[in-house]
C-alpha positions as a Python dict, from the first residue, in 0.01 Angstrom:
ca = {
    (1, 'M'): (0, 0, 0),
    (2, 'N'): (-210, -252, -175),
    (3, 'T'): (91, -348, -378),
    (4, 'M'): (293, -413, -62),
    (5, 'K'): (17, -632, 82),
    (6, 'R'): (0, -832, -237),
    (7, 'L'): (379, -886, -230),
    (8, 'K'): (362, -1004, 131),
    (9, 'I'): (78, -1238, 47),
    (10, 'W'): (267, -1386, -248),
    (11, 'S'): (575, -1420, -31),
    (12, 'L'): (375, -1615, 226),
    (13, 'V'): (227, -1833, -47),
    (14, 'A'): (574, -1901, -184),
    (15, 'L'): (708, -1992, 161),
    (16, 'L'): (408, -2216, 219),
    (17, 'A'): (467, -2386, -113),
    (18, 'M'): (834, -2442, -32),
    (19, 'A'): (737, -2582, 304),
    (20, 'L'): (493, -2822, 140),
    (21, 'V'): (756, -2932, -114),
    (22, 'S'): (1007, -2991, 165),
    (23, 'C'): (757, -3201, 359),
    (24, 'G'): (682, -3401, 45),
    (25, 'D'): (1052, -3478, 2),
    (26, 'D'): (1076, -3594, 363),
    (27, 'I'): (773, -3817, 312),
    (28, 'E'): (929, -3967, 1),
    (29, 'V'): (1259, -4022, 180),
    (30, 'N'): (1089, -4187, 475),
    (31, 'G'): (872, -4387, 240),
    (32, 'G'): (1182, -4498, 55),
    (33, 'N'): (1356, -4594, 378),
    (34, 'N'): (1052, -4779, 503),
    (35, 'G'): (1014, -4947, 168),
    (36, 'G'): (1380, -5042, 169),
    (37, 'N'): (1364, -5172, 523),
    (38, 'N'): (1049, -5365, 452),
    (39, 'S'): (1196, -5503, 134),
    (40, 'G'): (1513, -5593, 315),
    (41, 'N'): (1327, -5755, 596),
    (42, 'N'): (1098, -5937, 364),
    (43, 'G'): (1392, -6039, 152),
    (44, 'G'): (1576, -6161, 461),
    (45, 'N'): (1276, -6346, 587),
    (46, 'N'): (1203, -6496, 252),
    (47, 'G'): (1567, -6579, 209),
    (48, 'G'): (1570, -6742, 550),
    (49, 'D'): (1252, -6929, 475),
    (50, 'N'): (1376, -7033, 137),
    (51, 'G'): (1710, -7127, 286),
    (52, 'G'): (1532, -7331, 549),
    (53, 'D'): (1312, -7495, 291),
    (54, 'N'): (1601, -7560, 59),
    (55, 'G'): (1811, -7680, 347),
    (56, 'G'): (1531, -7908, 451),
    (57, 'D'): (1486, -8032, 98),
    (58, 'N'): (1857, -8082, 52),
    (59, 'G'): (1880, -8248, 387),
    (60, 'G'): (1596, -8474, 289),
    (61, 'D'): (1756, -8550, -44),
    (62, 'N'): (2096, -8608, 110),
    (63, 'G'): (1944, -8811, 387),
    (64, 'G'): (1757, -9013, 130),
    (65, 'D'): (2067, -9062, -79),
    (66, 'N'): (2278, -9155, 219),
    (67, 'G'): (2006, -9377, 351),
    (68, 'G'): (1980, -9541, 13),
    (69, 'D'): (2353, -9587, -13),
    (70, 'N'): (2388, -9720, 337),
    (71, 'G'): (2082, -9932, 299),
    (72, 'G'): (2218, -10067, -25),
    (73, 'D'): (2556, -10143, 126),
    (74, 'N'): (2408, -10301, 432),
    (75, 'G'): (2159, -10483, 223),
    (76, 'G'): (2441, -10609, 8),
    (77, 'D'): (2629, -10720, 310),
    (78, 'N'): (2342, -10867, 502),
    (79, 'G'): (2040, -10928, 296),
    (80, 'G'): (2225, -10973, -29),
    (81, 'G'): (2499, -11189, 119),
    (82, 'D'): (2491, -11528, 289),
    (83, 'V'): (2165, -11604, 465),
    (84, 'P'): (2146, -11900, 706),
    (85, 'I'): (1951, -12177, 536),
    (86, 'I'): (2051, -12485, 736),
    (87, 'N'): (1898, -12554, 1075),
    (88, 'T'): (2019, -12898, 1172),
    (89, 'D'): (2240, -13068, 1429),
    (90, 'I'): (2495, -13148, 1158),
    (91, 'V'): (2618, -12787, 1164),
    (92, 'G'): (2956, -12778, 1333),
    (93, 'E'): (3313, -12911, 1308),
    (94, 'W'): (3385, -13283, 1305),
    (95, 'H'): (3688, -13516, 1321),
    (96, 'L'): (3685, -13869, 1177),
    (97, 'I'): (3755, -14121, 1455),
    (98, 'S'): (3623, -14446, 1304),
    (99, 'W'): (3608, -14578, 949),
    (100, 'C'): (3432, -14907, 871),
    (101, 'D'): (3458, -15014, 1237),
    (102, 'A'): (3833, -14951, 1249),
    (103, 'E'): (4065, -14670, 1345),
    (104, 'P'): (4137, -14477, 1025),
    (105, 'E'): (4489, -14467, 885),
    (106, 'F'): (4422, -14120, 747),
    (107, 'D'): (4297, -13795, 894),
    (108, 'V'): (3980, -13606, 798),
    (109, 'Y'): (3813, -13295, 939),
    (110, 'I'): (3481, -13163, 809),
    (111, 'E'): (3310, -12833, 877),
    (112, 'F'): (2941, -12786, 796),
    (113, 'N'): (2813, -12431, 843),
    (114, 'E'): (2466, -12280, 869),
    (115, 'Y'): (2493, -12128, 521),
    (116, 'G'): (2491, -12469, 353),
    (117, 'K'): (2865, -12469, 284),
    (118, 'F'): (3130, -12720, 384),
    (119, 'N'): (3508, -12747, 413),
    (120, 'I'): (3686, -13083, 411),
    (121, 'Y'): (4043, -13095, 538),
    (122, 'Q'): (4187, -13435, 454),
    (123, 'Q'): (4525, -13600, 484),
    (124, 'T'): (4462, -13920, 293),
    (125, 'W'): (4691, -13981, -3),
    (126, 'T'): (4934, -13699, 74),
    (127, 'F'): (5163, -13594, 361),
    (128, 'T'): (4990, -13255, 385),
    (129, 'Y'): (4625, -13161, 422),
    (130, 'D'): (4414, -13092, 117),
    (131, 'R'): (4109, -12870, 134),
    (132, 'F'): (3786, -12928, -57),
    (133, 'T'): (3494, -12687, -49),
    (134, 'G'): (3136, -12683, -171),
    (135, 'T'): (2772, -12684, -67),
    (136, 'F'): (2551, -12939, 104),
    (137, 'S'): (2183, -13000, 168),
    (138, 'V'): (1991, -13201, 426),
    (139, 'N'): (1661, -13372, 351),
    (140, 'D'): (1540, -13536, 670),
    (141, 'T'): (1828, -13778, 744),
    (142, 'L'): (1975, -13773, 391),
    (143, 'L'): (2291, -13564, 345),
    (144, 'S'): (2406, -13470, -5),
    (145, 'G'): (2673, -13237, -136),
    (146, 'M'): (2844, -13082, -433),
    (147, 'Y'): (3203, -12964, -468),
    (148, 'S'): (3296, -12616, -585),
    (149, 'D'): (3397, -12752, -926),
    (150, 'G'): (3039, -12871, -982),
    (151, 'S'): (3098, -13241, -920),
    (152, 'S'): (2873, -13427, -676),
    (153, 'W'): (2987, -13624, -375),
    (154, 'L'): (3070, -13989, -443),
    (155, 'A'): (2745, -14074, -264),
    (156, 'S'): (2473, -13937, -42),
    (157, 'Y'): (2481, -14029, 327),
    (158, 'I'): (2232, -14121, 594),
    (159, 'H'): (2332, -13918, 895),
    (160, 'T'): (2258, -13930, 1266),
    (161, 'V'): (2394, -13719, 1551),
    (162, 'E'): (2408, -13856, 1905),
    (163, 'D'): (2630, -13781, 2205),
    (164, 'S'): (2837, -13530, 2007),
    (165, 'K'): (2909, -13790, 1741),
    (166, 'L'): (2809, -13774, 1375),
    (167, 'T'): (2757, -14102, 1189),
    (168, 'L'): (2756, -14105, 808),
    (169, 'I'): (2640, -14418, 625),
    (170, 'N'): (2713, -14439, 253),
    (171, 'T'): (2385, -14503, 66),
    (172, 'V'): (2569, -14676, -217),
    (173, 'D'): (2775, -14904, 9),
    (174, 'L'): (2600, -14945, 345),
    (175, 'D'): (2911, -15111, 491),
    (176, 'E'): (3100, -14786, 458),
    (177, 'V'): (3031, -14612, 788),
    (178, 'G'): (3222, -14314, 920),
    (179, 'I'): (3196, -14184, 1275),
    (180, 'Y'): (3300, -13828, 1350),
    (181, 'E'): (3345, -13655, 1684),
    (182, 'A'): (3258, -13292, 1748),
    (183, 'C'): (3575, -13083, 1768),
    (184, 'V'): (3746, -12756, 1689),
    (185, 'I'): (3954, -12793, 1375),
    (186, 'P'): (4317, -12714, 1466),
    (187, 'A'): (4446, -12386, 1326),
    (188, 'E'): (4759, -12554, 1191),
    (189, 'V'): (4545, -12791, 984),
    (190, 'I'): (4353, -12500, 831),
    (191, 'E'): (4674, -12306, 764),
    (192, 'E'): (4847, -12606, 609),
    (193, 'A'): (4555, -12712, 392),
    (194, 'T'): (4577, -12614, 27),
    (195, 'T'): (4334, -12620, -261),
    (196, 'T'): (4627, -12672, -500),
    (197, 'R'): (4630, -13050, -505),
    (198, 'A'): (4799, -13332, -690),
    (199, 'E'): (4586, -13488, -961),
    (200, 'E'): (4568, -13816, -770),
    (201, 'S'): (4416, -13643, -467),
    (202, 'V'): (4053, -13759, -447),
    (203, 'P'): (3793, -13591, -223),
    (204, 'F'): (3697, -13802, 74),
    (205, 'L'): (3318, -13786, 44),
}
């Protein structure tokens, strides 16, 4: 009888032990699942955060690069290019209408722009128009210039502008006076003009 009781007791202990082991396995499984979920969530969150941060950083870098490139290009075009330096009433397009108090037997158009550059379209010693380019400067009433080949004008000129007319007085020969009228240079003159000139072609100014 005692033996039977002891067997029953050991059987109950064994069942209890098995039950405890089974519960431990469930706890480990749940712990593993929870750990996996938490790790996954944390990984996802961290990945999202890192992705956001990296995206932000990359966006910032790309934005900076693009901004730099665009800024550089625009700067090259605007800031690094031609900047208006001339603020005077000589800026404009002019047509020679009087030369030394007489009607000229030749034809001359001059354009002065706000960037300190000029274009001369002249039909003087040729049947077609020649074009001369260069830069000019204004010091009070004194007008001076230099051609693109580095040679200076034949003289500097005292200039006045009144009633849409530009008067240029040669400082070397004060009797040489040219009067120009404000105009729009004809397109056909500009199209015809060439910088490939005969050797005897001399710039007008």
